[in-house]
Short mmCIF file of C-alpha atoms in Angstrom, two decimals:
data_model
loop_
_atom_site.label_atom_id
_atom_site.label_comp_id
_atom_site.label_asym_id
_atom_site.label_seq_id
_atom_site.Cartn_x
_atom_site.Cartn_y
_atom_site.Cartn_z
CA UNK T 1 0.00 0.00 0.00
CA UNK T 2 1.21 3.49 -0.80
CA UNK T 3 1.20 6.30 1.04
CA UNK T 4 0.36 10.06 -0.35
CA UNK T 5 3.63 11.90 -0.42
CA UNK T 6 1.58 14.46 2.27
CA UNK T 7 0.42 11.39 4.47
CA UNK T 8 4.25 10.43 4.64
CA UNK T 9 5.72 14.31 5.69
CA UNK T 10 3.01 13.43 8.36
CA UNK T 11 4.03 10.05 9.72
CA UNK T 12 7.69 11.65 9.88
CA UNK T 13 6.75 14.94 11.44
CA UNK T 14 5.06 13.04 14.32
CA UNK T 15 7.44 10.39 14.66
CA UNK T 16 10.44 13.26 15.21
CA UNK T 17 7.75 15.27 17.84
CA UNK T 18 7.65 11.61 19.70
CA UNK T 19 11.64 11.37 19.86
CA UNK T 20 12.10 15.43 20.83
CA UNK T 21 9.02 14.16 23.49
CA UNK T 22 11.07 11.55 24.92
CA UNK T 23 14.37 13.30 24.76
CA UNK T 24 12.43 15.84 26.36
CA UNK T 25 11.52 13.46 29.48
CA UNK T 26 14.46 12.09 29.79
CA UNK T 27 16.52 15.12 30.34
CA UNK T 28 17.76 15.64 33.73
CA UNK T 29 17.41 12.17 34.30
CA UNK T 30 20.79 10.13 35.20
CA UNK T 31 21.09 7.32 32.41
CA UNK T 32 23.84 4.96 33.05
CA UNK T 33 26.66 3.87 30.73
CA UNK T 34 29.01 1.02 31.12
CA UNK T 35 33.13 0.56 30.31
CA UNK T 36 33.63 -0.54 27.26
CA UNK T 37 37.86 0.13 26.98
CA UNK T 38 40.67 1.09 28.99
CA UNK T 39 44.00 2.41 26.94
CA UNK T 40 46.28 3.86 29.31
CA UNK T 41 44.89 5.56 32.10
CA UNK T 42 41.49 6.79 29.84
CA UNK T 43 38.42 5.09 30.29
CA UNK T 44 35.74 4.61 27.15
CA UNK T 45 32.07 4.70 28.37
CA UNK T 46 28.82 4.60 26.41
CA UNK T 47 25.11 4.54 27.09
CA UNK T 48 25.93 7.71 28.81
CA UNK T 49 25.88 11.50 28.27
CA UNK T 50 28.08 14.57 29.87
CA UNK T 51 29.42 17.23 29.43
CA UNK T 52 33.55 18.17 28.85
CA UNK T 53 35.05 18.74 32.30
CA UNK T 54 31.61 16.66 34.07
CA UNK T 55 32.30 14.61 36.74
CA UNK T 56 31.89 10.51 36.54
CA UNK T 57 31.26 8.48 39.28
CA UNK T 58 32.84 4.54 37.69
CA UNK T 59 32.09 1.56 40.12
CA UNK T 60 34.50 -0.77 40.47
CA UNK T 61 34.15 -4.70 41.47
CA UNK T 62 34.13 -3.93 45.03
CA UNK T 63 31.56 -1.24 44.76
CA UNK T 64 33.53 1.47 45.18
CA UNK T 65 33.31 4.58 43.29
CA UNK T 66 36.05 6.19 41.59
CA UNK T 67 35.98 9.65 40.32
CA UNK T 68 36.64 10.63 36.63
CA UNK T 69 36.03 13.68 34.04
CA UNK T 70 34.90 13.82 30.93
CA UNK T 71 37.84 14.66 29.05
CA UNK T 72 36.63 13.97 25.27
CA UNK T 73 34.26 11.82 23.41
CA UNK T 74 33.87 10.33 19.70
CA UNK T 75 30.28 9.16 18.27
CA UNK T 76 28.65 7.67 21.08
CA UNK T 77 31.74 7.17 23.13
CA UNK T 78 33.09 9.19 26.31
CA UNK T 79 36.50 9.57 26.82
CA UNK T 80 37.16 9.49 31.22
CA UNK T 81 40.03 10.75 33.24
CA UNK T 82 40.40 9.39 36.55
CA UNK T 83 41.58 11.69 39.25
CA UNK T 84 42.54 8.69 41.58
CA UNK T 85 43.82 4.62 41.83
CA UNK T 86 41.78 2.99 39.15
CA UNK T 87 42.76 -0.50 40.85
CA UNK T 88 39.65 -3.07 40.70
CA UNK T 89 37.96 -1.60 37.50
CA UNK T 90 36.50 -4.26 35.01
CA UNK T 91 34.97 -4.63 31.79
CA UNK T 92 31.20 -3.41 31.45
CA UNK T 93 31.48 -1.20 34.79
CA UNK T 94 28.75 1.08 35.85
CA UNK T 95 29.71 4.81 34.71
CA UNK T 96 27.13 7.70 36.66
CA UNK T 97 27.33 10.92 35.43
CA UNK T 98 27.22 13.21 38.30
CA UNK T 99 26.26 16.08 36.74
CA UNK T 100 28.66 18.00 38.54
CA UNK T 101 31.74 19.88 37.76
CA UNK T 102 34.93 20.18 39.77
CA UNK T 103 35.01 22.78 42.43
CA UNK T 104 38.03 24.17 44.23
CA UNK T 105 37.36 24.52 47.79
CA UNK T 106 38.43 28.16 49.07
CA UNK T 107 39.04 29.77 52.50
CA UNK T 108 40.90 31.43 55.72
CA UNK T 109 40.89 27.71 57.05
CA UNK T 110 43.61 26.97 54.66
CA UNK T 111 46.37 28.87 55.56
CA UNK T 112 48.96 26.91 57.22
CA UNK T 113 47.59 23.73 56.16
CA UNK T 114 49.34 21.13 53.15
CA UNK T 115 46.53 19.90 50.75
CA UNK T 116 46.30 17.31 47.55
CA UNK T 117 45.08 18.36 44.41
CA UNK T 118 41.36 17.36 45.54
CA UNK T 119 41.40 20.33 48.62
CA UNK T 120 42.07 17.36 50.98
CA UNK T 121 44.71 17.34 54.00
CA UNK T 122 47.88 16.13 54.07
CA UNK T 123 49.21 17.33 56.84
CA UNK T 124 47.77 14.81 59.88
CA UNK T 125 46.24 17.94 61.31
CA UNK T 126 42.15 16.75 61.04
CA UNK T 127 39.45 17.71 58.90
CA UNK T 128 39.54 21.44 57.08
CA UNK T 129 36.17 23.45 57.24
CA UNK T 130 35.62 25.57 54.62
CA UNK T 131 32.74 27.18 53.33
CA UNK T 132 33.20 28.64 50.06
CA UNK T 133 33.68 27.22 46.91
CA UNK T 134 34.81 28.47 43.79
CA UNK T 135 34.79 26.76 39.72
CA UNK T 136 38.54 25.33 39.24
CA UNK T 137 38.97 26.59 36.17
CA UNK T 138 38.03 29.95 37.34
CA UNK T 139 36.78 32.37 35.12
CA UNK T 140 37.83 35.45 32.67
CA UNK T 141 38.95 38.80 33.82
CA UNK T 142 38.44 41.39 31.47
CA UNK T 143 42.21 43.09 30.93
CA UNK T 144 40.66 46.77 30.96
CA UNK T 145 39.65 46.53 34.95
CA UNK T 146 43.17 45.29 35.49
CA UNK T 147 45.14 47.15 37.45
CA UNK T 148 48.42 48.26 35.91
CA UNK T 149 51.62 46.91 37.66
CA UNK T 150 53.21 50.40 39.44
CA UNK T 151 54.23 49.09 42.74
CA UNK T 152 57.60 47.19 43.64
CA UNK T 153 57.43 43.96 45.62
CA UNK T 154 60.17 43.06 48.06
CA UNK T 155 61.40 39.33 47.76
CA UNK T 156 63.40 39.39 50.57
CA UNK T 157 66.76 38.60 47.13
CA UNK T 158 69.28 41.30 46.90
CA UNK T 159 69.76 40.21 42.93
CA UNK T 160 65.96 40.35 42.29
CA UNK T 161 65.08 43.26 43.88
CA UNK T 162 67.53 45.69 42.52
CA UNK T 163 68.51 44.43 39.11
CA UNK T 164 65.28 42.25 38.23
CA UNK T 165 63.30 43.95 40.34
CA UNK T 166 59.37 42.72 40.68
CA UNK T 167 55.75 44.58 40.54
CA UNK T 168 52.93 43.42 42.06
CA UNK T 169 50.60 41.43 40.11
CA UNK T 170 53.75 40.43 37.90
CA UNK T 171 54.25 36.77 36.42
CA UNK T 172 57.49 36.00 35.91
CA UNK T 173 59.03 32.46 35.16
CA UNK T 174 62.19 31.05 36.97
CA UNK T 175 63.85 28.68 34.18
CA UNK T 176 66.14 26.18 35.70
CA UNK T 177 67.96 22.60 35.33
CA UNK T 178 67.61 20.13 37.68
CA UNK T 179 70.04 20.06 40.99
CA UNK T 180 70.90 24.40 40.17
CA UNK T 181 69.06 26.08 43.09
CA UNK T 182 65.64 26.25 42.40
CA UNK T 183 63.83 24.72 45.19
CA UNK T 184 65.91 26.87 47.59
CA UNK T 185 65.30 29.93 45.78
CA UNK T 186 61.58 29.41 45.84
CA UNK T 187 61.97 29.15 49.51
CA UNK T 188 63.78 31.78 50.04
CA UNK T 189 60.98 34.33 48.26
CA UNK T 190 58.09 31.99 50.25
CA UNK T 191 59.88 33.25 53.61
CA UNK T 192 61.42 36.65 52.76
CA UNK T 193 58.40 38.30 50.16
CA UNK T 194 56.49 41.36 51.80
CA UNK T 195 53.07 39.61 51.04
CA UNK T 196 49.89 39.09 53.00
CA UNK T 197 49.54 34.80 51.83
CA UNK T 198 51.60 32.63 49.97
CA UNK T 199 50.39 29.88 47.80
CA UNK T 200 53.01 27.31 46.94
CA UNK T 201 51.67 24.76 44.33
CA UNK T 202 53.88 21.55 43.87
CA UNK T 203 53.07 20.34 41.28
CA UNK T 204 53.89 16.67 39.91
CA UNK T 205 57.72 16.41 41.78
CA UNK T 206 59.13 13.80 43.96
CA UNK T 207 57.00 12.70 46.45
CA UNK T 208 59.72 13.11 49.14
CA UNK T 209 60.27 16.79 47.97
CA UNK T 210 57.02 17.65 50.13
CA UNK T 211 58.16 17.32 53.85
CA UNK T 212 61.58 18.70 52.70
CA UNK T 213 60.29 21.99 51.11
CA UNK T 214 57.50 22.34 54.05
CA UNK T 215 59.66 21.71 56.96
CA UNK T 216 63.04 22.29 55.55
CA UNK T 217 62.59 25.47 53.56
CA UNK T 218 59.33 26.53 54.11
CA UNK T 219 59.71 26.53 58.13
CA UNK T 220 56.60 26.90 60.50
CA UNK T 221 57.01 31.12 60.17
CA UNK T 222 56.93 30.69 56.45
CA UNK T 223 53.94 28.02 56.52
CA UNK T 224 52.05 30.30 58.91
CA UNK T 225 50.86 32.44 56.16
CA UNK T 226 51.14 29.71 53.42
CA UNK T 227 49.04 27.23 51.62
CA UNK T 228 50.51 24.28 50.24
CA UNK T 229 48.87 22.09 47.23
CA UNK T 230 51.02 18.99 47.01
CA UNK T 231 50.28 16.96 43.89
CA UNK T 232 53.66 14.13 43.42
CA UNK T 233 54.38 13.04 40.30
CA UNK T 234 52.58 9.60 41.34
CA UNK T 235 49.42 11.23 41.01
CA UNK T 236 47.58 10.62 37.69
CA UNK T 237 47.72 13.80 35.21
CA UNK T 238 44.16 14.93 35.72
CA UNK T 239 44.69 15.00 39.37
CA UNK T 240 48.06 17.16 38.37
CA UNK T 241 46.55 19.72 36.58
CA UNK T 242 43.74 20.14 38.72
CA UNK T 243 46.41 20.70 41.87
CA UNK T 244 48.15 24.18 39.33
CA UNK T 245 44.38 25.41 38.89
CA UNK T 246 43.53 24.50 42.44
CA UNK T 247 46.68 26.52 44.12
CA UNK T 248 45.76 29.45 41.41
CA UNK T 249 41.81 29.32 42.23
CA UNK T 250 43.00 29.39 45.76
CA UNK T 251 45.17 32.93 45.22
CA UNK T 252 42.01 34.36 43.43
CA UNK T 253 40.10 33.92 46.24
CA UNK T 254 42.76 36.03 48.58
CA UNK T 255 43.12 38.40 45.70
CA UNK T 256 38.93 39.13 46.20
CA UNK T 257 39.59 39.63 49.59
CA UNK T 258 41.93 43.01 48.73
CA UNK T 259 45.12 40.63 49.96
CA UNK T 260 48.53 40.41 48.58
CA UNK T 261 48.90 36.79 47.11
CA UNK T 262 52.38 35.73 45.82
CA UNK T 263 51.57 32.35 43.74
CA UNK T 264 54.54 29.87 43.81
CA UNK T 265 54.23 27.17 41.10
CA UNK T 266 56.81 24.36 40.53
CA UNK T 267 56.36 23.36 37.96
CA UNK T 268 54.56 24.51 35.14
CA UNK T 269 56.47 22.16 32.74
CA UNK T 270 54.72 19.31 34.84
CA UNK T 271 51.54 21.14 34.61
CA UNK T 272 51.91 21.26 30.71
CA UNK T 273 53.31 17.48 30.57
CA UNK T 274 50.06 16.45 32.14
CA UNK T 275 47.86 18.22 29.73
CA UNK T 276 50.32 16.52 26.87
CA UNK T 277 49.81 13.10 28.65
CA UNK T 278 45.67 13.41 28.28
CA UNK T 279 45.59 14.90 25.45
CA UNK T 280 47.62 11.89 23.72
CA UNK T 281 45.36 9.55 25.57
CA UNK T 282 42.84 10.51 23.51
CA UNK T 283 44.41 10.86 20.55
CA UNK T 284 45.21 14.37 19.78
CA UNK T 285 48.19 14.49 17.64
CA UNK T 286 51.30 16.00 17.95
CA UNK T 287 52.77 19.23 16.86
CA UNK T 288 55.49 20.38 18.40
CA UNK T 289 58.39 18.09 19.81
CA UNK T 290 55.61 15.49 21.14
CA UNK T 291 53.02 18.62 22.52
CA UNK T 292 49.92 18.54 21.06
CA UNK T 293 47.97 22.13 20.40
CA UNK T 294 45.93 21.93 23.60
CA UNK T 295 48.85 22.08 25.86
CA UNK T 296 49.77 25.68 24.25
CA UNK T 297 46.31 27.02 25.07
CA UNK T 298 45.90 25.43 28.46
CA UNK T 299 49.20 27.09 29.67
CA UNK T 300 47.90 31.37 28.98
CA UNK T 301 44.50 29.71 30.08
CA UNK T 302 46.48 29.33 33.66
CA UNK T 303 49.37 32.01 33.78
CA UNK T 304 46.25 34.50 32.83
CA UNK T 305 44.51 33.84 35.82
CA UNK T 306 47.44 35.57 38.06
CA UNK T 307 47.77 39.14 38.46
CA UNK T 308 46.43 42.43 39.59
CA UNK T 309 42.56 42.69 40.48
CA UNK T 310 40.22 46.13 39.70
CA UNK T 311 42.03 49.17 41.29
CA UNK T 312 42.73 49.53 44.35
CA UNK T 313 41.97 45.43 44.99
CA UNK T 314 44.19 42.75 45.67
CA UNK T 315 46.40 41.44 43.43
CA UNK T 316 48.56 38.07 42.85
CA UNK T 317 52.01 37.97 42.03
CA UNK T 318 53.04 34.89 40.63
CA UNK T 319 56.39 32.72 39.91
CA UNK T 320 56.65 29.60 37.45
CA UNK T 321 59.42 27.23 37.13
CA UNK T 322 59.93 25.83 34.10
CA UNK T 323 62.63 22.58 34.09
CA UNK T 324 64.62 23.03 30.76
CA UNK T 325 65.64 19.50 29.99
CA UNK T 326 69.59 19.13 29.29
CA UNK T 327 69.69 23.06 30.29
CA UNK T 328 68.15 23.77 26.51
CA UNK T 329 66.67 27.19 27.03
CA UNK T 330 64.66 26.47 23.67
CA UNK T 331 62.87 23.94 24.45
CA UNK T 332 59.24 24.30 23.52
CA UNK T 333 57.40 24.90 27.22
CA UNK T 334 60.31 26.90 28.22
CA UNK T 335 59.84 29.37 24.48
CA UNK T 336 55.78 29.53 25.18
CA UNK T 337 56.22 30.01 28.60
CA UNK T 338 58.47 33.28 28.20
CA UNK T 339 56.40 34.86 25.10
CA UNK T 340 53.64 34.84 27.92
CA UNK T 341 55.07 35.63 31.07
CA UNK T 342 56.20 39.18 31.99
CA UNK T 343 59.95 38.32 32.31
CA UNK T 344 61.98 35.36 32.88
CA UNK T 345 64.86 34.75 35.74
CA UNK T 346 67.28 32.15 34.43
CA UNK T 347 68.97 30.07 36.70
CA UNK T 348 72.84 28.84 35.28
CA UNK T 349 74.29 25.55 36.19
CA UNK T 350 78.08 26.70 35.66
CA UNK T 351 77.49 29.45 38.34
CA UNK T 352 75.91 26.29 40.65
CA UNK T 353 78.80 24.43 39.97
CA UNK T 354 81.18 26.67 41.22
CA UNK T 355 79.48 27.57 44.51
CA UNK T 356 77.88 30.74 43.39
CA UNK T 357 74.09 30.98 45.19
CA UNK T 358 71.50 32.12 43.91
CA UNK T 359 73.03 31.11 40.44
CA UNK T 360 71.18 33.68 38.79
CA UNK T 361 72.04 34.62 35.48
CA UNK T 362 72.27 37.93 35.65
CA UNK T 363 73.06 38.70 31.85
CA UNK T 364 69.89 35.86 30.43
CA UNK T 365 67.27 37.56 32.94
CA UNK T 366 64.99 40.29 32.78
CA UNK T 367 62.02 41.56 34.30
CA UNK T 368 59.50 43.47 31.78
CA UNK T 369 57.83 45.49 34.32
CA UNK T 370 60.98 46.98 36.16
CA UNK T 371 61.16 50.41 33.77
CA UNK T 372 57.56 50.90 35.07
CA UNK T 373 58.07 50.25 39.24
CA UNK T 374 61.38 51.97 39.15
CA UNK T 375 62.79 55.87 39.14
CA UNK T 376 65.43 56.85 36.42
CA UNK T 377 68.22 56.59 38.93
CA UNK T 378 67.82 52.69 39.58
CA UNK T 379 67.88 51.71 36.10
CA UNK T 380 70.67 53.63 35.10
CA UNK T 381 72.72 51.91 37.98
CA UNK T 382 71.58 48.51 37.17
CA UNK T 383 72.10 49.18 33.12
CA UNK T 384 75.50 49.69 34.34
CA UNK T 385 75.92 46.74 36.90
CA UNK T 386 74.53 44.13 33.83
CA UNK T 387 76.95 46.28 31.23
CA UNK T 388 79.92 45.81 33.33
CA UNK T 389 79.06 42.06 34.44
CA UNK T 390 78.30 41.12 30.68
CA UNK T 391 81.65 42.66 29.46
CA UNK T 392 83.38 40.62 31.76
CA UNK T 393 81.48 37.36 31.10
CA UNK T 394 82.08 37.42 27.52
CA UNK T 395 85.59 37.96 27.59
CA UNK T 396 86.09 35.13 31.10
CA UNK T 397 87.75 32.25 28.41
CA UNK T 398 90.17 34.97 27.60
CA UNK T 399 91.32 36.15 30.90
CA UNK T 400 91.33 32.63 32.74
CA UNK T 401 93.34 31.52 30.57
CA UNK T 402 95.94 34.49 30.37
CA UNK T 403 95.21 35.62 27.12
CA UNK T 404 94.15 38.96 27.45
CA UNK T 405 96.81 41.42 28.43
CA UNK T 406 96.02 43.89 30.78
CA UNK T 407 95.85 47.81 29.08
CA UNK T 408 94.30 46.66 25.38
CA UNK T 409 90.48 47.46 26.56
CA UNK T 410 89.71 49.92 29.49
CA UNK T 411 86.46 48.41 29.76
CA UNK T 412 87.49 44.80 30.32
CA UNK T 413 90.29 45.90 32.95
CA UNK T 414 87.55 48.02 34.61
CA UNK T 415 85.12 44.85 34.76
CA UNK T 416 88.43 42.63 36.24
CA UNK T 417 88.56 44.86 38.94
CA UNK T 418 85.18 45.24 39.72
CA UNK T 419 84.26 41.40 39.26
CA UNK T 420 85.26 40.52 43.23
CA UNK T 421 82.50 43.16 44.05
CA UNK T 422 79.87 42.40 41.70
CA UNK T 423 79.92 38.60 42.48
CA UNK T 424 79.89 39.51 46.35
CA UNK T 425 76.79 41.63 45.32
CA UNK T 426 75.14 38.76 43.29
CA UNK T 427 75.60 36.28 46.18
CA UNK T 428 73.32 35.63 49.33
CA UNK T 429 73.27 32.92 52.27
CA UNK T 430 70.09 31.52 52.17
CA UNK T 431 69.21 32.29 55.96
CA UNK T 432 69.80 36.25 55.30
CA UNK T 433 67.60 38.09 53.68
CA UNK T 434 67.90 41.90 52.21
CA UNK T 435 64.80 44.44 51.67
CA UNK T 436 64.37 46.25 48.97
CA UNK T 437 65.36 49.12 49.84
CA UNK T 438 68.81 48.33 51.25
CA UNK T 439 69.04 45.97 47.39
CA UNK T 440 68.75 49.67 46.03
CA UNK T 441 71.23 51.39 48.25
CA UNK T 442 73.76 48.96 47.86
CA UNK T 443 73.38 49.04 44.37
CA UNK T 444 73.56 52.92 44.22
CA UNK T 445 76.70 52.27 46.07
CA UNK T 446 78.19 50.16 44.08
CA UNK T 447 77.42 52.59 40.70
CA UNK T 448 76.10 55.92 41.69
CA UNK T 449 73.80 57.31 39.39
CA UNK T 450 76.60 60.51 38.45
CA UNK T 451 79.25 57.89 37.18
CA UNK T 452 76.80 54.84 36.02
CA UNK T 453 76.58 56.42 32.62
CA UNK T 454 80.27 56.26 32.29
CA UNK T 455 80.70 52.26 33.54
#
């Protein structure tokens, strides 16, 4: 039997009004999925909807729930992340959409405490009660209510302060090697910067790094005022990435308050190898050097989050390290990091080698805000501490060896005779720190602004 071509536009229209009925009823309702795959450390459900960055509930044999996000999907397939041990999970196992998102818990109850990447304690001293939460991936700032940076910051490091000196609301990046002086350095700012709270976020390291840097470095005075987000590299990447955007979601919550936040993050070369790790789980490919795109947006998606607040509001000043593998300065976390930071402090492992602490490379650092936090007097003293330092840098092979013959360049035998002073200026015991205003005067000292011009 046929059908009238208007009788059939009929049978279809009602037929779609029934499927848009029961879609209808069904939303809101939880539907379960089941596993289908495990590659890796991602989980493939189906029979189930949710959105990216929705939380997963996935029961395991024993009835336990583990918790996962929604990280990706293809056709009718999800693509989960678990934040935690995936032990006991089997074929055809119950998937819940929560329906939630992750949340970054947020308050005064933090400070002094050491937390996972979850918000949960560490630290053996009972239960944290906070009130407040806050979305973990926080939420756009629109750059015109920014406040410029125009005031100086005191980190407590004579080299910082007067020759890289810092702004509030700055983000700079400390690029370093392994075994060169970074964690100390960190600590040394944690204990010694003129702010009202300190965020510290370590993020995927050695496990045993933790107790050193809180009870070693950090110290009870500098924990006091701190809050610690300890995320080892044992963790699984989600959970890594979630500890960088808990620690910053934590400093925006100070910053709200009208505080002064310095944000310590090490590192954010871990932060971006977690992204990489997920995002190859699922099958993004690679672009550069094994990093898929998605690990060169997530990184300004972070690092933007930092910085000043409206006028006359709070503001967080942050510090990244980035680990450049075999000291390679190009590598391609440590290029994006600096085209997005606002300066870069280098740490050099020759300098470690030889004793010389904080191995800051002087000549291979700058800080992009200190023309606009500084008077005309400051920079022309420091322009004259880095021209002298450089000269004598650059021509070190020469004189070492006895090659260079003292009289054929007034500059060079100026920097020889001035190199005992500017190294003893550059150096700092770890235990002593110097303000920022005596960093200045010394400086001043050293080339006062009448005779810098001539250095």
């Amino acid at each position: 039997m046929t059908f009238p071509q208007t009788n059939r536009n009929h049978i279809w229209k009602e037929r779609l009004s029934q499927a848009q009925q029961r879609v209808s009823e069904n939303r809101g309702l939880v539907v379960e999925g089941r596993l289908t795959r495990m590659v890796g450390l991602t989980l493939e459900a189906v029979g189930c909807r949710a959105a990216i960055g929705g939380q997963c509930d996935v029961v395991n044999a024993t009835g336990e729930k583990i918790e996962a996000e929604v990280v990706g999907f293809s056709g009718e397939s999800l693509y989960l992340m678990p934040t935690g041990d995936i032990r006991g999970l089997e074929q055809d196992a119950r998937v819940i959409p929560t329906g939630k998102v992750c949340e970054a818990p947020v308050g005064d109850h933090l400070l002094g405490r050491v937390i996972d990447g979850a918000g949960r304690p560490l630290d053996g001293k009972g239960p944290i009660h906070m009130i407040d939460r806050r979305p973990l991936t926080g939420k756009s700032y629109n750059p015109m209510k920014r406040a410029p940076i125009r005031r100086p910051l005191d980190v407590g490091v004579r080299a910082i302060n007067a020759l890289l000196s810092v702004g509030r609301g700055q983000r700079l990046g400390l690029f370093a090697g392994s075994g060169v002086g970074k964690s100390v350095l960190l600590g040394m700012m944690t204990r010694y910067t003129n702010a009202d709270v300190t965020v510290v976020g370590l993020i995927g390291e050695r496990g045993r790094e933790v107790k050193e840097f809180v009870e070693n470095i950090l110290g009870e005075e500098g924990l006091s005022k701190a809050v610690v987000v300890a995320v080892p590299a044992d963790n699984p990447p989600l959970r890594r990435m979630h500890g960088a955007m808990l620690a910053t979601s934590i400093a925006e919550h100070f910053r709200e308050q009208g505080k002064q936040v310095l944000l310590l993050m090490d590192s954010l070369t871990r932060f971006a190898q977690s992204q990489r790790e997920i995002a190859l789980a699922i099958h993004e490919p690679p672009a550069t050097k094994g990093y898929p795109p998605s690990v060169f947006a997530k990184l300004p998606q972070l690092v933007e989050r930092a910085g000043n607040g409206e006028k006359g509001g709070g503001s967080i000043t942050a510090f990244y390290t980035v680990l450049t593998e075999g000291d390679d300065q190009n590598d391609p976390i440590a290029d994006a990091a600096r085209a997005i930071l606002d300066g870069h402090i280098v740490l050099s492992r020759q300098l470690a080698e030889m004793g010389h602490y904080p191995a800051i490379d002087i000549e291979a650092s700058i800080s992009r805000a200190m023309n606009d936090i500084t008077d005309d007097e400051h920079q022309e003293s420091a322009r004259a501490f880095k021209h002298l330092y450089s000269t004598y840098m650059q021509n070190r092979d020469l004189i070492s060896v006895g090659a260079y013959e003292r009289g054929s360049d007034e500059r060079i035998d100026t920097s020889i005779e001035a190199m005992p002073a500017l190294e003893g200026f550059l150096r700092q015991d770890m235990n002593t720190p110097q303000s920022l205003e005596l960093s200045i005067t010394d400086l001043l000292e050293l080339f006062p602004p009448a005779t810098a011009g001539q250095g």
